[in-house]
Structure formats: structure tokens, C-alpha cells
Amino acid sequence: MKPEEKPVEDLSRAEAAQELARLAAEIARHDKLYYQQDAPEISDAAYDALRQRNMAIEEAFPDLIRPDSPRWRVGAAPASGFAKVRHAVPMLSLENAFDEEDLRDFVARVKRFLSWSADEPLHFVAEPKIDGLSINLRYEKGRFVRGATRGDGREGEDVTRNLLTLEDLPKLLKGDAPDVIEVRGEVYMTKSDFADLNRRQEEAGAKVFANPRNAAAGSLRQLDPSITAQRPLRLFAYAWGELSEPVADTHWGFLARLREWGFSTNPLAERCADIEAMLALYRRVEEERASLDYDIDGVVYKVDRLDLQARLGFVSRAPRWAIAHKFPAERAITKLEKIDIQVGRTGALTPVAHLTPVNVGGVVVARATLHNADEIKRKDIREGDTVVVQRAGDVIPQVVEVVLEKRPEGTPEYQFPTRCPCPLRTEVVRHEGEAVSRCSGELACPYQQVEKLIHFVSRDAFDIEGLGPKQIQAFFDWGLIRTPADIFDLEEKDGADGLTRLKNRPGWGPRSVQKLFEAIEVRRRISLDRFIYALGIRQVGQATALLLARSYGSLERWQRAMKQAAVERHAAPQARKPEEVGEAYAELCSLSGVGMSMADDICAFFHEPHNLEVLEQLEARVTVEDVAAPTAADSPFAGKTLVFTGTLQTMSRSEAKARAEALGAKVAGSVSSKTDYVIVGADAGSKARRAAELGVAILSEEEWLAMAGDSR
Ligand code: IVH
């Protein structure tokens, strides 16, 4: 049995250490998907289970707690694009209760901590847990000065300009307010506004959102506030951050003051005298849940007296005086009409369930993801089945299970297609150990071609304004663009070969065409990292593209090395170690962050003559700028003293030292007041503690990589 499947009590010490490393990485990945990309892959419940397992193992092996343990962290570091704001008071998270017993334990814990007897009356305020995104609003002398997202809890993104478009946000506080007050609350979108927004998005051929929370997050984090202004966002206030003077004695009183100042607070909140009252409110809110026009995922109970809250304080990432009592995910039963297969850029086939539209907790769901062939098999999902669908607030709707009693007799088992739905009907292949099935048509498959072109012009690649998914599809259908190079010939060939001039085509006019040609012209110069990313090589994301660009410096050097590596790999397909393959291949694998699987995908790309042709055509049309390796002068570590401690995951100690020195830093063996940064790997001991005592800046390995300009 793999360690990840074992109950905590059966884990050996070594397995526990291994599991903690896996969970830290896994939770960090999900945090990033959730907080930065608004694209979570797992449900809240599954995420909570990961965190709970991590906590349980840490409890059993307290000396194995990692410096990068999720317990020290809420959320993920902010994505780029907005200025960063350090929160004066960290924005924390809440512990969860999943049933009545958890709630009783919580109340007992609170009383024990306060040394109160169990029967002493203690008031709580119960209020719905809004499923939106939390925000910190800073007011100085009654005037709104700055608003920031939660980010990783310590540092968020400055979204002030976007927040100013919210009607619910008082720009000036009414009545008396302290000199400095930070109000915290939840920004959300109503279910009806969400439905309208998705309708409009669909009509415009733009991205539709999976749920109101993602829509709210996506809308608030628009770089252009005029877009946020068109998205109806709302706000419930429920907490505070920095405060220059006390504003109330109780949370209940604080909520009243929030309303006086002009904030909306949730109307369902109630002050409860005992656990029975708390549970009664929980049940009532749960009953009303589906008919509310906003998503909630539980009830939060908070100790009412603020002096008691202060005594109770915090444990790592959550207050001792509050808990979130979660609701189960919302479910509904409907018919699965058809399973459709979508083809992605790399040819991955994703099955999607088309459902008879059904209302799941107030949001109409017509499609659900089925992930992959194994998932369909495991749940034995068939076309025509009656199924239970679930909307867990934070993820795309999912099919939970089949209602077998309702299966019509003779319903055949679902056969995952062996041929791609694309017009070529190419064979579907599935590599050993991979969950995804792919179309083998590769470059010839028109579905993949379109997806690849969409990727090529996307924001982090060539970023051609006015050339989005909708336009690419149209140009492809009109035969104007087949390969990336065609984009750069558009203007020259416009109207040639008896083709209709673009300006005479539906949706286009002289002005828009002119603008498009200009936008394309601007992109004839591009940096090497964007260029590499735009090629859409499997597994090569932005971070790897940057790493490759920095390591090889120029398109010419990179290409030469990759072609060589591809030749070497082709000659030694069985080799299991990079050195056995050849020099160029081994050099590629020596870059930290590039493993053999990624190297193989890069080689496969360079082994394909069609790709080489595309590269050649592009070279003739665009100028690819060299990328310099980060130099000491502009590094944040120039002239600084660094100490490494613990085991680093992505590089050896000697590589780290060399890297630091190349960035102009001095590497020392022990921590002193002269140390500028301590970089802590796994199992760091006394040096990390000493750094904390001396107030020396501590960096996680990830932070160090990010600052060293190595975003692996
Ligand atoms: S109180 C110190 N009250 O839930 C604790 N949080 O899981 C401050 N949330 O980050 C949070 N509704 O985004 C509080 N009525 C409510 C809430 C609420 C939603 C969110 C908030 C927080 C998360 C914790």
C-alpha cells in the first residue's frame, strides 16, 4: 500500500515525512489554482481532507513539521498584475466543523481555554459563511483609502480602483469612525447576476464562469476597472483588521456599527445564547440556502464578547474564538443526455456530460465535467442515466454517482471513443500510466490546430489584441490562418488569391481590420521566453519557457541544442538516465525543474518535421529577442549575506550556493545579525529558529526561487 493510502496511525516515520512533503506540495498547488487562477480542481471537501490529513500527521510526528507546511500559510502568494499590499493585520482563515459533535467540541474548547465551567452561559453570533472572496478595506479619517484581496493572508493585491465600482462599498463612513479602521468582508456575485453575466459572456464568445464565486473573483481581479464596473459585485462586511481605537464591546454591537457606517451586513445573522440556538439557526439557514440569491457554504459562529475574543487569540492560521460549520455540497438529480468529447490543445480528450438543465442550489447546471475515461468507468456512467450532480461552490459541477434503479434496461456501457471526434477521425492513444487519452492526429487535427493557435495568440504568449478564440476560429474556418506564420501574412495576403478582403467579412470593417493589422505588427518583436511558451510544447508552461530562455539565451542556441537533444533521444529511446542519452539531452535535464519526462516532450516536438517547418516560417517573420541570464546587478541578493538551512527540494546545496554567488550574494554557514536572508528547506532546525529570534528575513525555497528569478 502506498503511504498516501495508509491511515495516519500506520505510517512509519519515513513514510510520514514523505507524506508531509507530498501534502505540502499538493496543498500549495491547490491553493494556487484556487487563489491565483480561480480554477480549482478539487472540491472544498477534498481540499479540507488534505489539510486535515496534514494536520493529523503533524500531530503524530510534531518534529517533522516542515517550514513550508500548509499550517503556516493561508492561500497562495499573489499573482502578478496588481501592486502588492502587506496587511497590517494578517487575514486569517477559519477552522471547520462538519457536524454537531465538532461544534460541541469547539464550544467546550473555548470554555476550557477561558477556564469557564461547561454550563456557564456564553453567547455566540452565528452568521452565514458567504462563498465569495474576502477583502480588506482601509479607511483613514472616515475615507476609503485602499482595498486589497486576501492573497496569502499576509500580502494581497491592491484592487482599490476596482472596489470603487462597488455600490455596496461606502466611500465615506457615516457618523463617528475611528481615525484608522480596516473593515473586512466578502465580495460576492448574486446567482441571478451570475446567470446574466454568463449569458452575455456566451453570446460574446468569451469565457463562461463555473460558478458565482469564480465570476466574482475574475471580475474583481480585472486589470481594467471599467470591466469590473460592468460586473455587479456586492459586499457583506463582517470583521475588522487594523483599528486605532475600540469600536464596540461585542461582535453583535460591531455589526450594528458597520451598518451605521453604511455597510451591508448579512440579515440572517443572529445572537445565540447556547448550542441549541446555534444549531437551530444552522438548520434554518440550510433550509433557506437554495432560495437565497447568493452562495453560502456554512455558518460561522463567533464568540460575541470582544474581550473574550482577545483572550482567546489565534492558533497558527485561525482564531480560537470562531469556527465555520460547513454545509454539505448542493446536489440535484437529473438526466445525463449525452457524453461529449472536447479536444484540447495537446489533443487531450475531455469527456463532458450534457445534462437536462437542473437547478442545483439556485444555479442552473447543464454541463458537468467527467474528467477522463477512468472516471467514467469507475462510476459506470452511461448515456441516458439518471445522475446525481453536485455543485460544491468552488468547482465546476461534477457527476457524483448514477441512480442505478433508474437506469433503463439494456442501456449499453459507455464506450470511450477510439477515434477522435475531429474530421480526421484519427486514432485515440493513451500512454501507459497516463489518465488522459489523446488524439493521435497531432498537428493535422483541425481541433488541435485551432486550440494551438488560440494558445499562440493568448495573453502570456504573443498576446495579439483583437485576436481571441472567436476570431481564430473564424479565420481558421475561412482558411485565412492555418499555422502561426499565417498570422503574420494576413495583411500582405489580404484580398489576394481571389479571397474576400477581411474588411468585407462578417464582423469586420476597415477600422477593426486596420487595428488588427497594427496589433500584429507590434508583435513582430517578441522575447525568447514568450516565443517558447507560445509554441505550446507539452509540459512547457511559462515558468519552464523562462528557464529555457534564460539558460540558452538565444533562439538560435536553444533550437540547436533542442534539435541535437531530439536526435540523441531518438537514437536511444530505451535509455533511462540522461547521461546515457547524450550530451545535449543531459544538459537539458540538468536544468533544475526539467525532468526526463519534460525533456522527452521537448524532444518529441523537435523531432516532428512539421514543427521545425513552423519554427522556420516564424523565424522569417518575427524577431525573437535574446534573454539575458539574471545578472548580479539587478538581483535582490546583490551584496547580501545568505544562509541556507534544511534540505532544498529543487536543487542541491552546492547549486544553491553557486546560484546565490552568481547573483552577487555571499553565502555564510551560520546565522548572525549580519545575515540578510535565511532560506529554509525541509527539516530545518536551529538556524531557522535563530533567524526568527534575530528577526532575520526567512524565505521558503519557493520564495527564494522566485526572487532568484527562477520560477520553476
Ligand atoms: S470571519 C479571523 N465571517 O471564510 C476570521 N469569514 O474560511 C475572519 N467568510 O477568509 C473571518 N463569510 O473569506 C468570517 N461571516 C463570515 C464569513 C467569512 C465568509 C470567509 C472569509 C474567510 C473564510 C475563512
mmCIF file of C-alpha atoms and ligand atoms in Angstrom, residues 92-94 127-130 133-134 150 186 238-239 300 302 314 319 321, ligand 1:
data_model
loop_
_atom_site.group_PDB
_atom_site.id
_atom_site.type_symbol
_atom_site.label_atom_id
_atom_site.label_comp_id
_atom_site.label_asym_id
_atom_site.label_seq_id
_atom_site.Cartn_x
_atom_site.Cartn_y
_atom_site.Cartn_z
ATOM 1 C CA LEU A 92 -6.763 34.576 8.637
ATOM 2 C CA SER A 93 -8.824 31.594 7.898
ATOM 3 C CA LEU A 94 -11.326 29.595 9.927
ATOM 4 C CA GLU A 127 -23.842 34.312 10.572
ATOM 5 C CA PRO A 128 -23.842 32.719 7.106
ATOM 6 C CA LYS A 129 -20.453 31.950 5.612
ATOM 7 C CA ILE A 130 -20.569 33.766 2.297
ATOM 8 C CA LEU A 133 -13.700 36.333 -1.712
ATOM 9 C CA SER A 134 -12.506 38.169 1.329
ATOM 10 C CA ARG A 150 -6.529 38.369 0.966
ATOM 11 C CA GLU A 186 -16.829 39.189 1.462
ATOM 12 C CA TYR A 238 -18.243 41.049 8.966
ATOM 13 C CA ALA A 239 -14.843 41.712 10.563
ATOM 14 C CA VAL A 300 -19.746 30.941 11.116
ATOM 15 C CA LYS A 302 -18.084 33.821 16.681
ATOM 16 C CA PHE A 314 -5.214 32.690 17.451
ATOM 17 C CA PRO A 319 -8.856 32.358 15.529
ATOM 18 C CA TRP A 321 -12.933 32.200 19.013
HETATM 19 S S1 IVH B 1 -14.755 35.756 9.799
HETATM 20 C C1 IVH B 1 -10.493 35.817 11.615
HETATM 21 N N1 IVH B 1 -17.171 35.670 8.804
HETATM 22 O O1 IVH B 1 -14.392 32.483 5.196
HETATM 23 C C2 IVH B 1 -11.607 35.221 10.848
HETATM 24 N N2 IVH B 1 -15.383 34.874 7.467
HETATM 25 O O2 IVH B 1 -12.709 30.200 5.808
HETATM 26 C C3 IVH B 1 -12.165 36.148 9.863
HETATM 27 N N3 IVH B 1 -16.070 34.164 5.238
HETATM 28 O O3 IVH B 1 -11.327 34.112 4.829
HETATM 29 C C4 IVH B 1 -13.219 35.543 9.048
HETATM 30 N N4 IVH B 1 -18.190 34.588 5.453
HETATM 31 O O4 IVH B 1 -13.295 34.827 3.344
HETATM 32 C C5 IVH B 1 -15.870 35.397 8.603
HETATM 33 N N5 IVH B 1 -19.342 35.700 8.026
HETATM 34 C C6 IVH B 1 -18.061 35.439 7.833
HETATM 35 C C7 IVH B 1 -17.588 34.915 6.615
HETATM 36 C C8 IVH B 1 -16.241 34.639 6.481
HETATM 37 C C9 IVH B 1 -17.262 34.148 4.649
HETATM 38 C C10 IVH B 1 -14.829 33.671 4.607
HETATM 39 C C11 IVH B 1 -13.666 34.607 4.676
HETATM 40 C C12 IVH B 1 -12.576 33.842 5.368
HETATM 41 C C13 IVH B 1 -13.001 32.436 5.115
HETATM 42 C C14 IVH B 1 -12.448 31.504 6.149
#
